């Protein structure tokens, strides 16, 4: 049996629907198992991720061209059809007739050879009619759901919360290759010097004019293969995440607590802003994720970070008091759809319980803050019930805190969708 790029992409699509798995880990495992060469691996990745991020659009098209309801199709047949339409409509480098014939071969390789004629008929009809996107009926959120392959319930929430212009920006930004931002290790060099070093290694990058230490990479980058990465000259961190640490404003010599720190990007940036002086306690619930923080701190040469396991929702008086507390809570992740497209297909009930968890963590984190200190609450999602409403609930019950600044980043400047609220504890 041939196990090529298309076969691997189909396996990944089928397994992702049946498992609660991360798309990148799932695909990487299949690429290794099927022993794809770099060229095949790149095609499998492009095909899989394009199909995944366009899944609702592909199904809308197939529903118009299939003589059978999609719910009655077997997983192999549906995967072959989705990948076929994906190649026809979205992958310019694939010949149309090759996309059809290879999809027919694929359904045979997946063990559903009796459906080969059906797959061939659906795809040839779609090709013959000019590969259109059938119009979507219904209200605006239903139309946008089809155009951008984002569930209508989520589109509706964004329209209500942020308006049509911001929603269109979020939807457009959720598709295609996400940008790569780096954070220069400012203990050793600034963003301009890092750009020069990266240029010598064959990587084009430019400093962000508004965020000190932040760089935007142009094109692809194999981060861990770069000597500059191994030497600890930078870490990968989105622009919005760097702005979150700027809102925390950690200073040299302070005690800082990051209650949900793994994999450690914000802690690393905070330690650099502290000039590696003072103490930064970086906690996470799981030991294996704590090890990620320690490894990153060692690579960057950060000595002030003390990584340890701990439950952010349970107060630990042995930690003492802190001048700064970062509370970057678990969330639905709808601000980083472009990096993890499977996130957007969560049903609303799957995230309904998160605000209570987030409030509990924020309440607990506040108890570590000294008078006059600053607490930052942040998420990488864009739902008011996980963001502004959690902060409002907290402030209503904790009169010793006041809101100093609050920002919802909706991608207008290139970073991920992100929410940041900075709270000050009143002095004695």
XYZ file of C-alpha atoms in Angstrom:
428
model
C 0.000 0.000 0.000
C 1.308 3.449 -0.943
C 1.581 5.763 2.084
C 2.297 9.123 0.487
C 1.443 12.731 1.333
C -2.245 12.452 0.438
C -2.637 9.220 2.369
C -0.945 10.807 5.393
C -3.133 13.915 5.213
C -6.255 11.733 5.018
C -5.130 9.693 8.029
C -4.551 12.888 9.989
C -7.975 14.298 9.117
C -9.775 11.108 10.109
C -7.859 10.663 13.356
C -8.259 14.288 14.396
C -12.040 13.962 14.258
C -11.952 10.891 16.475
C -9.353 12.055 18.975
C -8.793 15.043 21.228
C -5.320 15.588 19.768
C -3.118 18.490 18.747
C -2.961 18.758 14.967
C 0.797 19.368 14.827
C 1.687 16.400 17.025
C -0.710 14.133 15.159
C 0.668 15.052 11.746
C 4.311 14.879 12.857
C 3.750 11.364 14.175
C 2.162 10.187 10.927
C 4.877 11.782 8.785
C 7.484 9.842 10.748
C 5.488 6.610 10.735
C 4.912 6.783 6.973
C 8.544 7.776 6.361
C 7.790 10.728 4.114
C 10.721 12.551 2.567
C 10.918 16.356 3.140
C 9.081 17.178 -0.088
C 6.231 14.763 0.650
C 6.098 15.925 4.262
C 5.735 19.551 3.153
C 2.897 18.634 0.773
C 1.148 16.548 3.429
C 1.356 19.481 5.840
C 0.026 21.998 3.299
C -2.825 19.698 2.294
C -3.789 18.704 5.829
C -3.734 22.198 7.317
C -5.507 23.803 4.372
C -8.253 21.188 4.562
C -8.472 21.528 8.345
C -8.805 25.294 8.360
C -11.305 25.190 5.447
C -13.325 22.213 6.689
C -16.733 23.942 6.923
C -16.289 25.479 3.478
C -15.313 22.129 1.972
C -18.347 20.454 3.510
C -20.612 23.233 2.245
C -19.323 22.598 -1.277
C -19.627 18.833 -0.966
C -23.181 19.079 0.348
C -24.121 20.817 -2.901
C -22.468 18.204 -5.128
C -22.903 14.915 -3.284
C -25.994 12.834 -4.033
C -25.698 11.395 -0.523
C -25.883 13.320 2.779
C -22.370 13.827 4.145
C -23.386 12.195 7.414
C -23.962 8.933 5.560
C -20.491 8.819 3.998
C -17.796 6.685 5.556
C -14.752 8.415 7.026
C -12.415 7.370 4.161
C -14.826 8.575 1.472
C -15.418 11.894 3.220
C -11.669 12.416 3.741
C -10.905 11.695 0.064
C -13.634 14.114 -1.070
C -12.537 16.855 1.320
C -8.927 16.590 0.204
C -9.993 16.472 -3.446
C -12.026 19.685 -3.245
C -9.279 21.254 -1.154
C -6.730 20.621 -3.905
C -9.090 21.824 -6.632
C -10.036 25.050 -4.926
C -7.135 26.060 -2.677
C -3.851 24.432 -3.767
C -2.685 26.232 -6.895
C 0.330 23.988 -7.404
C -1.773 20.863 -7.979
C -3.071 20.072 -11.464
C -6.874 19.796 -11.469
C -7.032 16.426 -13.196
C -4.291 15.046 -10.973
C -6.299 16.191 -7.931
C -9.292 14.182 -9.163
C -7.426 11.035 -10.198
C -5.275 10.986 -7.056
C -8.382 11.354 -4.887
C -9.874 8.315 -6.613
C -6.644 6.400 -5.973
C -6.687 7.601 -2.379
C -10.149 6.284 -1.591
C -9.006 2.882 -2.858
C -5.877 3.016 -0.698
C -8.056 3.882 2.294
C -10.010 0.655 1.812
C -13.166 2.097 0.258
C -12.578 1.184 -3.369
C -16.275 0.590 -4.084
C -16.797 4.357 -3.690
C -14.163 5.241 -6.310
C -16.781 5.981 -8.970
C -18.775 8.128 -6.579
C -15.695 10.178 -5.603
C -14.732 10.556 -9.255
C -18.231 11.739 -10.187
C -18.499 14.334 -7.417
C -15.091 15.858 -8.108
C -15.417 15.846 -11.902
C -18.800 17.562 -11.689
C -17.390 20.216 -9.373
C -14.435 20.764 -11.709
C -16.637 20.909 -14.802
C -18.833 23.615 -13.227
C -15.841 25.869 -12.569
C -15.051 25.062 -8.909
C -17.548 27.566 -7.446
C -18.364 28.330 -3.828
C -22.166 27.878 -3.650
C -23.827 30.871 -1.965
C -24.804 30.477 1.668
C -28.275 31.416 2.771
C -29.267 32.887 6.099
C -28.003 35.744 8.283
C -24.547 37.306 8.066
C -22.945 34.926 10.553
C -24.073 31.935 8.463
C -22.629 33.451 5.292
C -19.326 34.297 6.969
C -19.192 30.832 8.520
C -19.119 29.310 5.031
C -16.743 31.871 3.536
C -14.165 31.652 6.338
C -14.897 28.160 7.688
C -15.630 29.372 11.203
C -18.659 28.136 13.170
C -21.629 30.473 12.957
C -22.036 30.598 16.752
C -18.494 31.941 17.143
C -18.866 34.409 14.267
C -22.064 35.662 15.889
C -20.332 36.172 19.245
C -17.546 38.153 17.582
C -19.992 40.299 15.626
C -21.868 41.140 18.813
C -18.722 41.837 20.837
C -16.382 43.553 18.380
C -18.411 44.661 15.366
C -18.267 43.699 11.715
C -14.935 45.315 10.808
C -12.966 43.636 13.594
C -14.745 40.324 12.973
C -13.821 40.361 9.289
C -10.225 41.080 10.274
C -10.245 38.182 12.740
C -11.742 35.806 10.194
C -9.338 36.785 7.422
C -6.399 36.494 9.810
C -7.478 33.018 10.911
C -6.629 31.534 7.504
C -3.246 30.927 5.929
C 0.239 30.698 7.367
C 0.573 32.520 10.693
C 3.392 35.018 11.202
C 6.417 34.086 13.307
C 7.520 36.577 15.951
C 10.697 36.300 17.973
C 11.803 37.908 21.208
C 15.467 38.925 21.326
C 17.307 37.939 24.503
C 17.829 41.559 25.498
C 20.350 40.569 28.155
C 22.712 39.863 25.270
C 21.614 41.874 22.219
C 18.843 44.094 20.890
C 16.400 43.375 18.065
C 18.508 45.092 15.398
C 21.627 43.099 16.312
C 19.610 39.884 16.284
C 18.316 40.743 12.803
C 21.882 41.017 11.580
C 22.824 37.706 13.171
C 19.780 35.985 11.652
C 20.598 37.459 8.246
C 24.007 35.812 8.425
C 22.163 32.520 9.061
C 19.908 32.987 6.043
C 16.831 34.288 7.878
C 15.148 37.589 6.987
C 13.629 39.417 9.935
C 12.798 42.988 10.901
C 12.309 44.663 14.280
C 8.812 45.647 15.320
C 8.803 49.446 15.535
C 6.399 49.538 18.493
C 7.533 46.603 20.677
C 11.124 46.684 21.906
C 12.920 43.367 21.453
C 10.291 41.978 19.059
C 11.072 40.772 15.526
C 8.890 39.555 12.678
C 10.370 36.759 10.570
C 9.868 36.850 6.814
C 9.213 33.419 5.289
C 9.761 30.007 6.817
C 12.162 29.350 9.660
C 13.483 26.109 11.169
C 13.993 27.607 14.613
C 15.756 24.832 16.452
C 18.282 24.338 13.633
C 19.644 27.883 13.976
C 22.922 28.394 15.879
C 21.523 31.647 17.288
C 18.630 29.714 18.849
C 20.939 27.124 20.382
C 23.105 29.936 21.731
C 20.096 31.417 23.519
C 19.860 34.661 21.574
C 16.069 34.552 21.233
C 12.892 32.638 21.916
C 9.719 32.365 19.855
C 6.936 34.559 21.234
C 3.999 36.234 19.525
C 3.804 40.013 19.492
C 0.622 40.096 21.593
C 2.224 37.866 24.209
C 5.153 40.275 24.437
C 2.718 43.159 24.947
C 1.171 41.172 27.796
C 4.529 41.145 29.616
C 4.940 44.856 28.914
C 1.631 45.433 30.732
C 2.966 43.454 33.702
C 5.977 45.821 33.802
C 8.315 43.667 35.922
C 11.311 45.587 37.279
C 14.838 44.520 38.283
C 15.022 43.190 41.821
C 11.310 42.448 42.181
C 9.602 39.191 43.114
C 7.416 38.056 40.226
C 4.987 35.117 40.041
C 3.746 33.522 36.816
C 1.004 31.119 37.922
C 0.383 29.364 34.541
C 3.826 29.703 33.007
C 4.474 26.768 30.630
C 6.026 26.629 28.133
C 7.658 29.734 29.578
C 7.709 32.462 26.924
C 6.213 35.190 29.104
C 8.426 34.223 32.052
C 11.520 34.457 29.838
C 10.566 37.917 28.590
C 9.746 39.058 32.118
C 13.132 37.841 33.398
C 14.860 39.801 30.646
C 12.933 42.949 31.557
C 14.071 42.346 35.144
C 17.697 42.261 33.918
C 17.784 38.757 35.447
C 17.772 40.338 38.915
C 15.268 39.438 41.613
C 13.192 36.263 41.630
C 10.653 34.941 39.141
C 8.653 31.920 40.271
C 7.241 30.158 37.200
C 4.618 27.561 38.057
C 2.655 25.002 36.103
C 0.408 22.129 37.075
C 2.372 19.370 35.317
C 5.974 18.322 35.942
C 6.703 17.660 32.265
C 5.729 21.230 31.395
C 7.813 22.577 34.264
C 10.783 20.845 32.668
C 10.125 22.832 29.480
C 10.419 26.066 31.453
C 13.670 24.986 33.061
C 15.170 23.935 29.737
C 14.231 27.244 28.104
C 15.627 29.266 31.002
C 18.926 27.363 30.810
C 19.212 27.907 27.060
C 18.613 31.646 27.481
C 20.951 31.922 30.481
C 18.250 33.183 32.853
C 19.200 32.580 36.461
C 16.374 34.366 38.268
C 13.685 31.898 37.163
C 12.617 29.244 39.651
C 10.315 26.769 37.894
C 8.122 24.500 39.977
C 4.915 22.489 39.842
C 1.840 23.971 41.454
C -1.922 24.306 41.105
C -2.840 27.871 40.135
C -6.316 27.450 41.671
C -4.977 26.428 45.125
C -3.342 29.077 47.320
C 0.131 28.194 48.585
C 1.095 30.499 51.496
C 4.673 29.207 51.477
C 5.337 31.209 48.296
C 5.097 34.532 50.124
C 4.193 37.887 48.565
C 5.056 39.216 45.111
C 5.395 42.636 43.488
C 4.020 41.366 40.189
C 1.693 38.445 39.405
C 0.934 37.173 35.918
C -2.259 35.184 35.550
C -2.353 33.888 31.955
C -5.205 31.465 32.430
C -6.317 28.373 30.471
C -8.859 29.486 27.881
C -10.766 28.467 24.767
C -7.904 29.718 22.564
C -10.038 31.393 19.915
C -7.390 34.093 19.472
C -4.855 31.604 18.085
C -7.023 29.773 15.543
C -4.497 30.466 12.795
C -1.920 28.438 14.739
C -4.267 25.672 15.896
C -7.188 25.530 13.433
C -8.851 22.588 15.180
C -9.680 24.918 18.094
C -12.461 26.694 16.218
C -14.496 23.515 15.846
C -15.084 23.203 19.588
C -18.814 23.306 20.391
C -19.878 26.166 22.679
C -20.695 23.766 25.511
C -17.061 22.590 25.525
C -15.894 26.017 26.732
C -18.893 27.038 28.824
C -17.247 26.093 32.127
C -14.009 27.998 31.549
C -15.009 31.384 33.064
C -15.543 29.767 36.474
C -12.094 28.141 36.318
C -10.531 31.417 35.189
C -12.197 33.394 37.970
C -10.984 30.898 40.572
C -7.396 31.187 39.326
C -7.581 34.986 39.258
C -9.019 35.077 42.800
C -6.230 32.805 44.037
C -3.473 34.676 42.203
C -4.577 37.988 43.707
C -3.808 36.695 47.187
C -0.076 36.599 46.378
C 0.134 40.285 45.466
C 1.671 42.789 47.852
C 0.094 46.204 48.419
C 1.022 48.548 45.586
C 1.729 45.635 43.258
C 0.390 44.841 39.798
C -1.604 41.813 38.649
C -2.122 40.986 34.971
C -4.992 38.764 33.840
C -4.651 37.562 30.252
C -6.026 35.039 27.765
C -5.385 34.121 24.134
C -9.089 34.058 23.388
C -11.696 36.537 22.174
C -14.885 35.918 24.126
C -16.091 38.563 26.597
C -17.285 35.935 29.071
C -13.682 34.719 29.440
C -12.189 38.207 29.423
C -13.948 41.406 30.479
C -16.670 39.660 32.445
C -14.186 37.676 34.547
C -12.360 40.911 35.384
C -15.620 42.713 36.158
C -16.697 39.922 38.501
C -13.333 39.997 40.241
C -13.334 43.780 40.722
C -16.883 43.719 42.077
C -15.749 41.514 44.952
C -12.240 42.852 45.539
C -12.480 46.556 46.286
C -8.764 46.766 47.087
C -8.020 46.381 43.368
C -8.502 48.852 40.545
C -8.287 48.437 36.791
C -5.307 50.324 35.357
C -5.445 49.278 31.701
C -7.281 46.799 29.531
C -6.732 45.852 25.896
C -8.345 43.410 23.481
C -5.983 42.688 20.603
C -7.950 41.642 17.536
C -5.035 41.254 15.150
C -4.992 44.771 13.754
C -1.201 44.991 14.159
C -0.321 41.418 13.262
C -0.268 39.660 16.618
C -2.550 36.911 17.847
C -5.950 37.630 19.327
C -5.289 38.393 22.971
C -6.854 39.989 26.036
C -4.844 41.780 28.730
C -6.089 43.489 31.895
C -3.652 45.113 34.337
C -4.948 45.470 37.910
C -3.290 47.410 40.726
C -3.608 46.574 44.400
C -4.061 49.709 46.458
C -1.271 50.577 48.844
C -1.560 50.589 52.637
